[in-house]
Tab-separated table of C-alpha atoms in Angstrom:
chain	number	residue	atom	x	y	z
A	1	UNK	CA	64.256	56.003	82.911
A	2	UNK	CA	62.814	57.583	80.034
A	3	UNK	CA	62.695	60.897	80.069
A	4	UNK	CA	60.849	62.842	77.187
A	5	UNK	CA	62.984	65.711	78.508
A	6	UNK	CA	66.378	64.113	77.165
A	7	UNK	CA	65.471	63.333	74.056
A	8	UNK	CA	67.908	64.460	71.841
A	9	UNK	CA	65.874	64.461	68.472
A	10	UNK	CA	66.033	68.255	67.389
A	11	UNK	CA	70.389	68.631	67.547
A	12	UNK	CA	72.048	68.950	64.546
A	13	UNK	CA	75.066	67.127	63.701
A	14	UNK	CA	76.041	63.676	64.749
A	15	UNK	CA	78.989	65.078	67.234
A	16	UNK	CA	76.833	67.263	69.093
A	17	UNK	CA	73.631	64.507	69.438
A	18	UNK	CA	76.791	62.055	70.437
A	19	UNK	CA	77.153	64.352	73.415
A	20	UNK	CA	74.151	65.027	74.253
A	21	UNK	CA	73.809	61.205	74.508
A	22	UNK	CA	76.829	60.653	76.795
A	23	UNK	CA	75.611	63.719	78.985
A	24	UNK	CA	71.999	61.913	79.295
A	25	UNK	CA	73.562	58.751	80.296
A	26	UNK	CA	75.663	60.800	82.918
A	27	UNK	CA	72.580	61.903	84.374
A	28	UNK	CA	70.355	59.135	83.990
A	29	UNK	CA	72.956	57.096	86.029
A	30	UNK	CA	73.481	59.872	88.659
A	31	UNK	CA	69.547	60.062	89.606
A	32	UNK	CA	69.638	56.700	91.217
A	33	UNK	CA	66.945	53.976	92.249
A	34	UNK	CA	65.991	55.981	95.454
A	35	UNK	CA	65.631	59.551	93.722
A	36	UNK	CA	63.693	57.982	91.009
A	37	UNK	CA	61.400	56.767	93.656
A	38	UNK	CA	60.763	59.545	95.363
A	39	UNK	CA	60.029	61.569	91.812
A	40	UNK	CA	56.214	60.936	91.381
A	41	UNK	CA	56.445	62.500	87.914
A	42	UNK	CA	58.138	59.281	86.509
A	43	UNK	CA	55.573	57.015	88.440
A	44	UNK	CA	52.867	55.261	85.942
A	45	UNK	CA	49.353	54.777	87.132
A	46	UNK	CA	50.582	51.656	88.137
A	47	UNK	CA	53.657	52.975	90.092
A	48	UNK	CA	55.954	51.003	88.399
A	49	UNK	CA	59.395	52.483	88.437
A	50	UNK	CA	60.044	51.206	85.193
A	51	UNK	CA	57.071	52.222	83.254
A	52	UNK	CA	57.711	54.942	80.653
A	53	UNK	CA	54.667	57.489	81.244
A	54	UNK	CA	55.643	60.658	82.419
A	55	UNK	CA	53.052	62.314	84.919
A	56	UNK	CA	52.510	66.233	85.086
A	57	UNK	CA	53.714	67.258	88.957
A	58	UNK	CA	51.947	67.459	91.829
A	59	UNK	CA	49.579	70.295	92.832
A	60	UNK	CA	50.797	72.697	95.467
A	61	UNK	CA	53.895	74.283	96.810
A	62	UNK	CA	57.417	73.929	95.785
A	63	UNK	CA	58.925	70.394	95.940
A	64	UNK	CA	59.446	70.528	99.805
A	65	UNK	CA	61.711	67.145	100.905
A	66	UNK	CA	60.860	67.294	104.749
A	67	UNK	CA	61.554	70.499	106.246
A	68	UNK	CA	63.276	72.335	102.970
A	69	UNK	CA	62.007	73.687	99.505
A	70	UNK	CA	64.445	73.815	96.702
A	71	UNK	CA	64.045	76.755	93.818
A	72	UNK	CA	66.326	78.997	91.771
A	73	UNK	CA	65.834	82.441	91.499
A	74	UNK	CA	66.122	84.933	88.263
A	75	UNK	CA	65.633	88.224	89.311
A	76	UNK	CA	61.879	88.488	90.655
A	77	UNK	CA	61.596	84.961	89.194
A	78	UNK	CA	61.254	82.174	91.279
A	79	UNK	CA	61.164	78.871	89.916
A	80	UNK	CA	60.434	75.760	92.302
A	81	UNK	CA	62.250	72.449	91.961
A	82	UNK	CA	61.051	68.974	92.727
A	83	UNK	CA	62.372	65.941	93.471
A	84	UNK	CA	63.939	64.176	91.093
A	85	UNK	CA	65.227	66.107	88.007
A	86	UNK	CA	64.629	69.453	87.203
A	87	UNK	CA	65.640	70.377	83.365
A	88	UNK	CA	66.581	74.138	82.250
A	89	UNK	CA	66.531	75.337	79.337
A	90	UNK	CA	64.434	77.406	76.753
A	91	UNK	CA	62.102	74.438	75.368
A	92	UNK	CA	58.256	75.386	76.893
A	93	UNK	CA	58.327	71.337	78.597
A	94	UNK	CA	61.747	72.152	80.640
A	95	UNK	CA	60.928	72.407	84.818
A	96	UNK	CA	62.411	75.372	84.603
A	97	UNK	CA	62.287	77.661	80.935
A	98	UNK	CA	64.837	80.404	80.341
A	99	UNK	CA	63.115	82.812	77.474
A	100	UNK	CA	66.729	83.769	76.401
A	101	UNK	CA	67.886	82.699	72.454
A	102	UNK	CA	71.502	81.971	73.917
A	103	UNK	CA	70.184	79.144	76.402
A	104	UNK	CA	70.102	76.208	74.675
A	105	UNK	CA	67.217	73.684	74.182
A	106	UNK	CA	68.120	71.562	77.419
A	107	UNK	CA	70.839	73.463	78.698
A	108	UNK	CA	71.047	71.915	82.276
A	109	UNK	CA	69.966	70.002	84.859
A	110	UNK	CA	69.432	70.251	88.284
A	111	UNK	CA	68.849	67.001	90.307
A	112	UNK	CA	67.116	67.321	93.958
A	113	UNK	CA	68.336	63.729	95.565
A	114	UNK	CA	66.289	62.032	98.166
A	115	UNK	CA	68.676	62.382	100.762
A	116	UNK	CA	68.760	66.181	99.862
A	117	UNK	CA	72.056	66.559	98.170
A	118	UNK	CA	71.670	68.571	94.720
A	119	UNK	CA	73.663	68.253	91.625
A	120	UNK	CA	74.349	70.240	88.853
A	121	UNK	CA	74.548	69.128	85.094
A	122	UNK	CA	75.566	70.659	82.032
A	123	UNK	CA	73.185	68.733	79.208
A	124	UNK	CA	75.844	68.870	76.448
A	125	UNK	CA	74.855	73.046	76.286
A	126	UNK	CA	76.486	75.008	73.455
A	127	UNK	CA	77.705	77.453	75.763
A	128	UNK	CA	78.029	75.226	78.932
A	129	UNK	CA	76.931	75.812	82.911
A	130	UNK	CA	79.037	78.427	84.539
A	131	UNK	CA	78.797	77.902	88.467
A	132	UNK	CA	80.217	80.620	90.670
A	133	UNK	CA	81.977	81.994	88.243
A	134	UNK	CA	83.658	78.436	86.540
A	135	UNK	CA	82.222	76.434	83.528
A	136	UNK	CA	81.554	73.077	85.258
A	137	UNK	CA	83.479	70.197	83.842
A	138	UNK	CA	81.236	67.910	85.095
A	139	UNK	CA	78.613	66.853	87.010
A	140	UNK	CA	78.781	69.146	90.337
A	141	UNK	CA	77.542	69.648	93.793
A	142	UNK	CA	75.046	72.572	94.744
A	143	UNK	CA	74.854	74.287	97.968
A	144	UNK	CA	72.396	77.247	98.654
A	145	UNK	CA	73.457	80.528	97.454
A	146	UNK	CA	75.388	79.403	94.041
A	147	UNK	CA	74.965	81.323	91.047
A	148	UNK	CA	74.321	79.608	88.205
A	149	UNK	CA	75.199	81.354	85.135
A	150	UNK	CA	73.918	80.563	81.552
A	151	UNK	CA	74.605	82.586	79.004
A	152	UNK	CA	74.103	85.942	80.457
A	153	UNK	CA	71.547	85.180	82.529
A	154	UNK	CA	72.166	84.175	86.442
A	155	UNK	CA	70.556	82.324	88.657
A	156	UNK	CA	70.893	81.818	92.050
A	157	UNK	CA	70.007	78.513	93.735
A	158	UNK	CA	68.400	78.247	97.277
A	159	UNK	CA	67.456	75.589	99.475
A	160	UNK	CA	65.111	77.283	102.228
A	161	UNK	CA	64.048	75.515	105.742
A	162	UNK	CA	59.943	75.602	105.964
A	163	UNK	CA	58.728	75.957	109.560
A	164	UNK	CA	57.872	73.439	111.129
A	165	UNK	CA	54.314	74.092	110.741
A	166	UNK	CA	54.228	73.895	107.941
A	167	UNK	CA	55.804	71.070	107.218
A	168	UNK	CA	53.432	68.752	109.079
A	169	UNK	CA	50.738	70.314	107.047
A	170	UNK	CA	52.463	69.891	103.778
């Protein structure tokens, strides 16, 4: 997978590209061949899995997988997550951007897995990912009602169940 998102051209200093790196390869490997499917931003024209364009995400409501959406919330801020990997930080390109000079770049991750499970990933952050109160050491599991905390801003993670309705329309 090649992500534009995890590039890790603008860090300074060899020690703190060197983890960036590592934390990249940590998440590459954690997305898996079946969540990779199921993100159709990483599918080419051709839909090869393998193929390194990038396209924009698709039109419409929040990422719904089945019967559930996926978002985090700031405040009145509501920011919908797709399948696939989400990336946090204060860069305009991240899924989800954090207008706060003590977020880093790429700060995070959040990945949505097929088979619903979510993940959170600290992206080699100056400051790291605080979750419920406790810097993560590692890649960790979400459930719905977390608070995420970066910097001083906090975010709460949801996972919501759509009707049924509209589901089948969706």
């Amino acid at each position: 997978m090649s992500d534009p998102r995890l590039q890790s051209l603008h860090l300074e200093g060899q020690p703190r590209r060197e983890s960036f790196r590592l934390a990249r390869q940590a998440l590459q490997a954690a997305c898996g061949s079946q969540t990779l499917a199921g993100d159709a931003r990483i599918l080419a024209d051709d839909n090869r899995l393998d193929a390194p364009t990038v396209a924009p995400p698709p039109p419409g409501p929040p990422a719904a997988t089945g019967r559930f959406a996926f978002y985090l919330k700031d405040g009145a801020n509501v920011y919908p997550l797709h399948l696939g990997l989400n990336s946090v930080g204060r860069l305009p390109d991240n899924d989800v951007v954090i207008r706060d000079e003590c977020v880093s770049r790429r700060h995070c991750a959040v990945l949505v897995h097929t088979d619903l499970r979510c993940e959170l990933h600290d992206v080699a952050s100056k400051n790291g990912t605080v979750l419920n109160g406790a810097r993560i050491p590692g890649p960790t599991r979400l459930q719905s009602g977390d608070q995420i905390t970066l910097c001083g801003r906090r975010l709460t993670f949801q996972i919501a169940e759509i009707a049924p309705e509209a589901a089948a329309a969706g």
